[in-house]
Short mmCIF file of C-alpha atoms and ligand atoms in Angstrom, two decimals:
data_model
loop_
_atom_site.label_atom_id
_atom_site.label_comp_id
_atom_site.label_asym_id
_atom_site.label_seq_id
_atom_site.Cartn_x
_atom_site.Cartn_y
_atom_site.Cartn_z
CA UNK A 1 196.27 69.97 222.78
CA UNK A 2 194.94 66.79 220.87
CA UNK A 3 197.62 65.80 217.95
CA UNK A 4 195.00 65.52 215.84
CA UNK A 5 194.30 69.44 215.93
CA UNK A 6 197.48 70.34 215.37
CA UNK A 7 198.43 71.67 211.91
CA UNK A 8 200.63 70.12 209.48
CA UNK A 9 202.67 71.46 206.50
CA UNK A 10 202.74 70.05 203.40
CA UNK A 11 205.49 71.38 200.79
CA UNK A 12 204.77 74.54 202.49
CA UNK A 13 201.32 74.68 202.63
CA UNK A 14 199.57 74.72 206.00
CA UNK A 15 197.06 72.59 207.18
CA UNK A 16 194.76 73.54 209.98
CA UNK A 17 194.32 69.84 211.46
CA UNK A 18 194.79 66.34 210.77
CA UNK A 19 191.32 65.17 209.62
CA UNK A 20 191.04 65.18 205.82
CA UNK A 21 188.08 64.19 203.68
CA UNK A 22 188.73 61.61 201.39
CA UNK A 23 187.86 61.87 197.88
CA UNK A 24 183.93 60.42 197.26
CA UNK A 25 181.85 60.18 194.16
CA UNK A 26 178.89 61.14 194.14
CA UNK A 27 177.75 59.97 190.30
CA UNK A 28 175.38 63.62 190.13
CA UNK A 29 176.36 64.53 186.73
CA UNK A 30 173.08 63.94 185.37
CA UNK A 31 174.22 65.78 182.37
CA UNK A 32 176.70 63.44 181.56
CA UNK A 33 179.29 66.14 180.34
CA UNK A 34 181.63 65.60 183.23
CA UNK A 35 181.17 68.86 184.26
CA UNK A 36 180.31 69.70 188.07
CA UNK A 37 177.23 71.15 189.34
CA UNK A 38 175.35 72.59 192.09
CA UNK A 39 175.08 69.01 194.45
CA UNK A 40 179.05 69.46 194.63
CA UNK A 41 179.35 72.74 195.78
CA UNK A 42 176.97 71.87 197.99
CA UNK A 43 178.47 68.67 199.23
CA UNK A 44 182.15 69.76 199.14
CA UNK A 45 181.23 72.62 200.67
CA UNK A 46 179.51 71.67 203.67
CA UNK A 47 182.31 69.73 204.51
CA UNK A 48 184.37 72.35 203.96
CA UNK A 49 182.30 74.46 206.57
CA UNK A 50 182.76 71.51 208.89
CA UNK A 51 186.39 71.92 209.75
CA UNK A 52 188.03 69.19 207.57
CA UNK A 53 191.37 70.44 206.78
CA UNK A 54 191.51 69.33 203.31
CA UNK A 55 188.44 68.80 200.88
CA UNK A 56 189.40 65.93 197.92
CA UNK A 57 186.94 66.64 195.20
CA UNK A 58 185.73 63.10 193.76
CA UNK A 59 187.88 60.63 191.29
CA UNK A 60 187.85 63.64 188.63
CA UNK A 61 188.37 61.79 185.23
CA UNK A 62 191.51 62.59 183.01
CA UNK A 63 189.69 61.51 180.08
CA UNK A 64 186.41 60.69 179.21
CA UNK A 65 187.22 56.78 178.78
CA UNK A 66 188.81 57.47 182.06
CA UNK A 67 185.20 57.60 184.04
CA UNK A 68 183.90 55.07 186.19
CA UNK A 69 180.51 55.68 184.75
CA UNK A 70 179.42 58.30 182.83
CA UNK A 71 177.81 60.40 185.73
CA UNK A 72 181.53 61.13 186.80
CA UNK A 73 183.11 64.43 187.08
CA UNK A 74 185.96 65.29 184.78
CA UNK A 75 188.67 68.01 184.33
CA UNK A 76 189.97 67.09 180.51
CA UNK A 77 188.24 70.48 179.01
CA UNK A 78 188.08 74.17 180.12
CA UNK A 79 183.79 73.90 180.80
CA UNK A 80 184.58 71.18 183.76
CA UNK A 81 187.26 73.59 185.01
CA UNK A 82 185.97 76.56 184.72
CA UNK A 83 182.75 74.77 187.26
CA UNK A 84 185.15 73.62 189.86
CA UNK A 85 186.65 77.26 189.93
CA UNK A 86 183.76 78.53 192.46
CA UNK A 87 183.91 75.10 194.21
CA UNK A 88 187.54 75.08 194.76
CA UNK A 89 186.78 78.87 195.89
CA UNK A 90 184.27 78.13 198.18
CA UNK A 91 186.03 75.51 199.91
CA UNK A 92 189.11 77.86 200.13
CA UNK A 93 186.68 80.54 201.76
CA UNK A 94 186.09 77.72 204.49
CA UNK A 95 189.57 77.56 205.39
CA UNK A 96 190.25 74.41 204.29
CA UNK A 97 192.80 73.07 201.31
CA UNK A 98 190.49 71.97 197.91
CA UNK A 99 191.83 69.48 196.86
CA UNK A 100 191.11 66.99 193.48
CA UNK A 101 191.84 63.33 192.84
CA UNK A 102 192.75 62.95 189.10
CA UNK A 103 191.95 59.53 188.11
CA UNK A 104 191.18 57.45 184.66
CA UNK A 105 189.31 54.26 185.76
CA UNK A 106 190.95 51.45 183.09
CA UNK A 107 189.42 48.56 182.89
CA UNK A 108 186.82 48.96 185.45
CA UNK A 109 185.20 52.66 183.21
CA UNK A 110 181.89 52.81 181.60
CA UNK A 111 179.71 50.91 184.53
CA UNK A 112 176.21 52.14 185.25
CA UNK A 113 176.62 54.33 188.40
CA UNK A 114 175.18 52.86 192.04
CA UNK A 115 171.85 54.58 191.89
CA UNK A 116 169.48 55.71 189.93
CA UNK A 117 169.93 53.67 186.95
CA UNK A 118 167.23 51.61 187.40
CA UNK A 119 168.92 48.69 188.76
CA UNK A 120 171.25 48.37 185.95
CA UNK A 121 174.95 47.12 186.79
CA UNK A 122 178.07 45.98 185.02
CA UNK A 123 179.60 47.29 182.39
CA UNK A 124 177.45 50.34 180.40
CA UNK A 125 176.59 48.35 176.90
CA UNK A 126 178.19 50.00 173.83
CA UNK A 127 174.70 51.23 172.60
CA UNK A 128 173.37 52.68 175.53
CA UNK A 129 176.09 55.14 175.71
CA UNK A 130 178.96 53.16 177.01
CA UNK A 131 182.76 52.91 175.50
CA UNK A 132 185.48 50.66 175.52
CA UNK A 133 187.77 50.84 178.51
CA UNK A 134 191.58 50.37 178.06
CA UNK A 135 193.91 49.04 180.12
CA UNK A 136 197.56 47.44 180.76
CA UNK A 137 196.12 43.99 179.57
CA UNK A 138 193.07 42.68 177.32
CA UNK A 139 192.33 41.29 180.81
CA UNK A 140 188.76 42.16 182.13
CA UNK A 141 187.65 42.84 186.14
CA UNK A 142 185.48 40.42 187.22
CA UNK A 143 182.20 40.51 185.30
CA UNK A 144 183.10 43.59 183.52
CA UNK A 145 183.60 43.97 179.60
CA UNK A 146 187.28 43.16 178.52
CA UNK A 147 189.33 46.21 178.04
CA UNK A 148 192.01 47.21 174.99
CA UNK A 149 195.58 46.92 176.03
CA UNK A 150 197.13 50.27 175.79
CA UNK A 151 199.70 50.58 173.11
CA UNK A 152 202.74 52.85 173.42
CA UNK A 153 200.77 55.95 171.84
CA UNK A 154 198.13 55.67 174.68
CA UNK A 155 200.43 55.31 177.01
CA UNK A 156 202.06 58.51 176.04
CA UNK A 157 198.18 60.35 175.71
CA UNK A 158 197.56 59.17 179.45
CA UNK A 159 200.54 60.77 180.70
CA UNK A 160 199.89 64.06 178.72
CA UNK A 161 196.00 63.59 179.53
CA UNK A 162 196.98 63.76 183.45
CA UNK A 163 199.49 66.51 183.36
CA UNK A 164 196.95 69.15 181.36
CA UNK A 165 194.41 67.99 184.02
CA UNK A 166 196.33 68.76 186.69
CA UNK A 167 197.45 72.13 184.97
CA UNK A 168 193.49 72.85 184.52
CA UNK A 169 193.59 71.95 188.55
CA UNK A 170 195.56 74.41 189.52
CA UNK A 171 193.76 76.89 186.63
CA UNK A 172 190.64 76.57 188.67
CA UNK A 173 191.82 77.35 192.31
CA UNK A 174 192.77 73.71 193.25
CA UNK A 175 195.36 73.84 196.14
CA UNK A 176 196.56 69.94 196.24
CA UNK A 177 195.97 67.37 193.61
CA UNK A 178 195.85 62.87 194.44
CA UNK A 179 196.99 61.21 191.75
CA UNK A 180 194.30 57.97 191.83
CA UNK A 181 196.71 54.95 192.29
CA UNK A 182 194.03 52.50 193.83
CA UNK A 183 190.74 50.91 193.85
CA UNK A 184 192.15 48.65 190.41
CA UNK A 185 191.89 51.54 188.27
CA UNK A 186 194.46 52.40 185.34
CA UNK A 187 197.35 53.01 187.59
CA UNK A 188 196.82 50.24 189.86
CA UNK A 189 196.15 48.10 187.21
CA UNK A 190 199.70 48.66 185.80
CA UNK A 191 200.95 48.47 189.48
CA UNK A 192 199.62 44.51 190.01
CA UNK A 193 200.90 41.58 187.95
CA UNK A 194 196.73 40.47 188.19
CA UNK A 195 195.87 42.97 185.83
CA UNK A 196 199.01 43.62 184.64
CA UNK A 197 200.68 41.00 181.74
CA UNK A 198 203.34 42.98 179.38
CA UNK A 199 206.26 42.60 178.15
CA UNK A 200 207.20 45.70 177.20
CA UNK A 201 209.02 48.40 179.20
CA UNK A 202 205.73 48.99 181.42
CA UNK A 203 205.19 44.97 182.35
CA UNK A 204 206.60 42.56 184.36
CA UNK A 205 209.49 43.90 186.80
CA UNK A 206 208.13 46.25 189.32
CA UNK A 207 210.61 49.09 187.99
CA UNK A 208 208.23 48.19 184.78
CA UNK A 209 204.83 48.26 186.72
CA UNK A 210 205.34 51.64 188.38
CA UNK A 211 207.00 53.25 185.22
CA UNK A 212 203.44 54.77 184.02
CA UNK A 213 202.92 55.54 187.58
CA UNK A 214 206.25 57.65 187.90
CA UNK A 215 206.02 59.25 185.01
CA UNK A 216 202.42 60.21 185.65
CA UNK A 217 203.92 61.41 189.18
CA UNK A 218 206.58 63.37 187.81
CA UNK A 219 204.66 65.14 185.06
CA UNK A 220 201.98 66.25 186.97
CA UNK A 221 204.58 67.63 189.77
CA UNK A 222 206.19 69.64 186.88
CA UNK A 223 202.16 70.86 185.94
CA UNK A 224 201.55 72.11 189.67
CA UNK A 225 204.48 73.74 190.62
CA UNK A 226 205.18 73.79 194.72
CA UNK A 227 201.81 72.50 195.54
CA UNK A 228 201.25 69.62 197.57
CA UNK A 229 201.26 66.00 195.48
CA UNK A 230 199.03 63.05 196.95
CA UNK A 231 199.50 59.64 195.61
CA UNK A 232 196.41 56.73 196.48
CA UNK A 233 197.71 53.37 197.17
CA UNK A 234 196.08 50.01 197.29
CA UNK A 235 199.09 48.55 199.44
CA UNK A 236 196.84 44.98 199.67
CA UNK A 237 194.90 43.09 197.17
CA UNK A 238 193.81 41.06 199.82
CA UNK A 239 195.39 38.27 197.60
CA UNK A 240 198.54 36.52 196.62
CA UNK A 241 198.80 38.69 193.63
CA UNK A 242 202.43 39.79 193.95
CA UNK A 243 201.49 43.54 194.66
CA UNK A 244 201.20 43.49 198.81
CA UNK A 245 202.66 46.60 201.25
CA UNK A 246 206.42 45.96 200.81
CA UNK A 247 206.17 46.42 196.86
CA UNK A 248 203.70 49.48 197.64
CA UNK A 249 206.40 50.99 199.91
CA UNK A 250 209.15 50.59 197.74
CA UNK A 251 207.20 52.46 194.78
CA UNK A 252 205.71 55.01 197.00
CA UNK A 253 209.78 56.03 197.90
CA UNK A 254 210.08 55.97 194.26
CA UNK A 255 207.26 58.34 193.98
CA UNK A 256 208.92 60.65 196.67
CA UNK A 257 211.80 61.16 194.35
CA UNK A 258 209.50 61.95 191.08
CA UNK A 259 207.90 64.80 193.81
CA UNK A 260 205.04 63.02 195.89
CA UNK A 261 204.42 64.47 199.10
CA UNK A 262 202.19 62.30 201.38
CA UNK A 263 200.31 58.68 200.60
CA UNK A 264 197.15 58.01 200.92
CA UNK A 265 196.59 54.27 202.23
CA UNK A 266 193.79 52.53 201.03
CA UNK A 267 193.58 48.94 200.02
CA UNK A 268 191.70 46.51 197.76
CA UNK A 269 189.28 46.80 194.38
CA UNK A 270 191.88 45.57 191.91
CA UNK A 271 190.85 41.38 192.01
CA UNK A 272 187.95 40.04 194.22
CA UNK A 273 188.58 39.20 197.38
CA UNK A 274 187.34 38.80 200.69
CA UNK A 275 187.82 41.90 203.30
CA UNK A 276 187.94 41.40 206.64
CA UNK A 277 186.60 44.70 207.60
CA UNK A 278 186.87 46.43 211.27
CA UNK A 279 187.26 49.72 212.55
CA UNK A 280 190.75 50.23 211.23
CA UNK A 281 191.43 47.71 209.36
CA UNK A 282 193.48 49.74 207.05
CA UNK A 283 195.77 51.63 209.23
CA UNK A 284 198.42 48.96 209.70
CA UNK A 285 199.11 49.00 206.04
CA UNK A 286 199.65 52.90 206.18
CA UNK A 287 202.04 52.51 209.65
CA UNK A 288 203.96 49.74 208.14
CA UNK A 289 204.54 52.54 204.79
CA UNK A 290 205.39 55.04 207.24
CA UNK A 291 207.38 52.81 209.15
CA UNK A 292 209.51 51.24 205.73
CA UNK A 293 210.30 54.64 204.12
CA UNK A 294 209.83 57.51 206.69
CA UNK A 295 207.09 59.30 204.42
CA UNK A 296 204.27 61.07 205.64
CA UNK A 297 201.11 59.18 204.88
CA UNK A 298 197.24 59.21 205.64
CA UNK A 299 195.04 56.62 207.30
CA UNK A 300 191.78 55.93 206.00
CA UNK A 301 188.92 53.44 206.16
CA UNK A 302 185.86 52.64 209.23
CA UNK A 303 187.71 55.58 211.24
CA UNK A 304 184.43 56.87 212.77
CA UNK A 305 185.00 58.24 215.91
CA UNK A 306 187.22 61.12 217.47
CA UNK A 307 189.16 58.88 219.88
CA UNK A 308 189.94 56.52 217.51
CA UNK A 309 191.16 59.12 214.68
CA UNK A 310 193.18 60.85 218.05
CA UNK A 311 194.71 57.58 218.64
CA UNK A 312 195.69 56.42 215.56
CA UNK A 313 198.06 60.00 214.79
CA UNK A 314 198.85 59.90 218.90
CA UNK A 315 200.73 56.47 218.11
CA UNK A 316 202.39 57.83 215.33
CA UNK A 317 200.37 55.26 212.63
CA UNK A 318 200.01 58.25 210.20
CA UNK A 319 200.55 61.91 209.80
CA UNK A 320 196.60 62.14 209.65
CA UNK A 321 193.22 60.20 209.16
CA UNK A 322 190.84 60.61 206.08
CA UNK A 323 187.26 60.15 206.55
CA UNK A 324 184.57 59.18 203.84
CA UNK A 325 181.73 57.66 204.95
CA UNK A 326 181.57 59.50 208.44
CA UNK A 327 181.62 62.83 206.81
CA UNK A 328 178.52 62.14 204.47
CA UNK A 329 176.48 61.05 207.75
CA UNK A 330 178.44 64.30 209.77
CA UNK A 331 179.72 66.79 207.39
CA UNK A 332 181.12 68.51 210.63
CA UNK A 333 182.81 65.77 212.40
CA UNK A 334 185.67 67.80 212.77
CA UNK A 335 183.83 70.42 214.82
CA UNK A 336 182.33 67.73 216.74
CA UNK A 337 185.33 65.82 217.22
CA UNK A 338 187.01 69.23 218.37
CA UNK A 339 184.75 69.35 221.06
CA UNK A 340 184.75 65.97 222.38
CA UNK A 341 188.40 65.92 222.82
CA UNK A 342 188.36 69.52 224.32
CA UNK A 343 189.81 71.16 221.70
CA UNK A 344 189.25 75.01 221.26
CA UNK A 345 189.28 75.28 217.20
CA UNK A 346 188.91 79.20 215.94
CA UNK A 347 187.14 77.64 212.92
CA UNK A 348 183.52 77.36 213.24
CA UNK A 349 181.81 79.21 210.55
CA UNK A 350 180.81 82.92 212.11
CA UNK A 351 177.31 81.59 210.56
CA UNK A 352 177.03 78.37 212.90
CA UNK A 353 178.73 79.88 216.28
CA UNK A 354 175.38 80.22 217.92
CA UNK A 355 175.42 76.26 217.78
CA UNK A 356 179.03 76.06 219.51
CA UNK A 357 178.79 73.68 222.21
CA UNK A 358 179.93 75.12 225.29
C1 LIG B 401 180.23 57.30 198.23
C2 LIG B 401 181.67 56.90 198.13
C3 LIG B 401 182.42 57.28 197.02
C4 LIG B 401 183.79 56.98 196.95
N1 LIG B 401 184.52 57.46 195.89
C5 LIG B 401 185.87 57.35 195.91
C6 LIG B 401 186.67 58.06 194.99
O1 LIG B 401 186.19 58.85 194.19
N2 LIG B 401 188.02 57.88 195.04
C7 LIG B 401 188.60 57.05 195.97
O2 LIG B 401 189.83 56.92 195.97
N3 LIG B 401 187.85 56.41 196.89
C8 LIG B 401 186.52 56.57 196.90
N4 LIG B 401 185.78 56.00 197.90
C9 LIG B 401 186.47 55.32 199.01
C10 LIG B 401 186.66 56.29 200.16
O3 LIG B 401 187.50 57.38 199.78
C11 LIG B 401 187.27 55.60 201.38
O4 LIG B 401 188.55 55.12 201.06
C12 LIG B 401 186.40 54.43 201.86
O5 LIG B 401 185.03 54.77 201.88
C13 LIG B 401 186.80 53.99 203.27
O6 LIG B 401 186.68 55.07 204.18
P1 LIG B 401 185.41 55.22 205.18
O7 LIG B 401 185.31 53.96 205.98
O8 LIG B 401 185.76 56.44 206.01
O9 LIG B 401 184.19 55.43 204.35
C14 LIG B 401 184.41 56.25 197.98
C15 LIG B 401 183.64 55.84 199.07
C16 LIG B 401 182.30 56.17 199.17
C17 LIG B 401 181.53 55.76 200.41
#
């Protein structure tokens, strides 16, 4: 049997292989409300059909200053969670963990989404709907409108703001929940002396960087109960920024002991920089987590084919491989994959088993 087909517990919760799908927006709420609609259901839940063991529902925001545009899903009211309920369901129905990244973008919110806008990029203005973004420091992302450094009472209303999210995640059927710690948004932002220039309790040492980050850690644990806790790392800038893999293991151990289960290894998006991008690139920053603190952790980034994702949990890199792109070009990968590598998986959809290759 292929590693990457065998299941893997989480806090007690079962998970029927090692290929996960990583959390993607998809910018479809044409309402603007936050709330979920039909295209996710759809798009989570072909996935979900496709054998991933564990769907991640799209950088969900916390807050509505916490979107990345204003097309974003969100989970800070009862409408948006009451509209995940039948996703979360559905995905459940599939056999596979839903699952929901709860994220507040910082500095880098109110953007024009990637399409459909008519070209438009940067930073949405103030009177065409936008909103002013907050962050650790008055310090803007490249090109983007400077944000308003969080004072002590914000600070406190993020915390709160993730916690009742993550209790609304668990309201709605959610079975895991990723606490959004990369990609330079609020919580990386804190993480990285680039974006991050306090001098208060929350600046400065790296005990002070990761505070919002802990706390956010430990009072969303306390909101889910026993369910499985993600946390997403950048653990590279891809710069000499003073936040690199060795700080990012350190604070993901400290995460551990606030209740984290598994981290999610992703790097770059908090300062520009150049990538050098190749089929995965990223894994050696999740194996060198795994390898400083013991945790479980997640690979993710250009894995694209089924020998490759074998091979990286094989070698004992990570605990299991999250896909993005490859699922939106093969929601069913996994079935594929499956196949390829000889695997006999009991989970095609009765629906589809006419189609089982033989
Ligand atoms: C359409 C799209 C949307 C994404 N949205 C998110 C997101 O909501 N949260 C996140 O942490 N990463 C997001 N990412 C990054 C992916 O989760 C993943 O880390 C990245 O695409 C690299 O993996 P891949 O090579 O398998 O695509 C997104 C990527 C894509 C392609």
């Amino acid at each position: 049997m292929d590693h990457l087909f065998d299941p893997l517990d989480v806090r007690g919760v079962r998970l029927r292989n090692r290929i996960f799908t990583a959390p993607m927006c998809q910018y479809s709420v044409m309402e603007r409300d936050g709330v979920p609609t039909s295209w996710h259901l759809v798009h989570l839940g072909s996935i979900a059909a496709g054998g991933s063991s564990l769907v991640i529902a799209e950088a969900t925001a916390i807050a509505p200053e916490g979107r990345i545009s204003d097309r974003d899903t969100g989970i800070w009211n009862d409408e948006q969670a009451d509209a995940w309920a039948p996703i979360a369901a559905f995905i459940a129905g599939q056999g596979a963990v839903p699952g929901i990244q709860l994220a507040h973008a910082g500095r880098k919110g109110s953007t024009w989404s990637p399409w459909g806008e008519n070209g438009r990029d940067g930073s949405i203005p103030l009177d065409a709907g936008g909103w002013s973004t907050l962050a650790p420091s008055a310090v803007p992302y490249h090109g983007l409108a400077t944000p308003q450094e969080l004072d002590a009472a914000g600070i406190e209303r993020i915390v709160g703001a993730f916690a009742d999210a993550a209790r609304r995640a668990v309201a709605a059927g959610f079975g895991m929940v990723e606490v959004h710690a990369a990609h330079g948004y609020l919580l990386h932002e804190f993480l990285s002396p680039a974006s991050n220039h306090r001098t208060d309790a929350y600046g400065g040492s790296l005990e002070n960087r990761a505070r919002l980050l802990l706390r956010v850690v430990a009072s969303v644990r306390e909101a889910i109960g026993e369910l499985p806790l993600f946390v997403r790392f950048s653990a590279s800038e891809w710069a000499d920024t003073g936040w690199d893999v060795d700080a990012c293991a350190t604070v993901a151990q400290w995460c551990a002991d606030a209740g984290a289960d598994l981290f999610d290894v992703s790097t770059g998006g908090n300062v520009p920089a150049s990538i050098p991008l190749s089929p995965g690139y990223q894994v050696p920053f999740a194996a060198r987590i795994k390898e400083l603190t013991g945790l479980p952790v997640s690979a993710v980034g250009l894995i694209t084919e089924p020998a490759q994702a074998s091979e990286i949990v094989e070698s004992g890199q990570a605990d299991a491989v999250s896909l993005a792109r490859e699922l939106l070009r093969d929601p069913h990968f996994p079935l594929r994959a499956a196949h390829e590598l000889g695997v006999d998986v009991d989970y095609w959809p009765g629906q589809y088993l006419r189609a089982r290759w033989r």
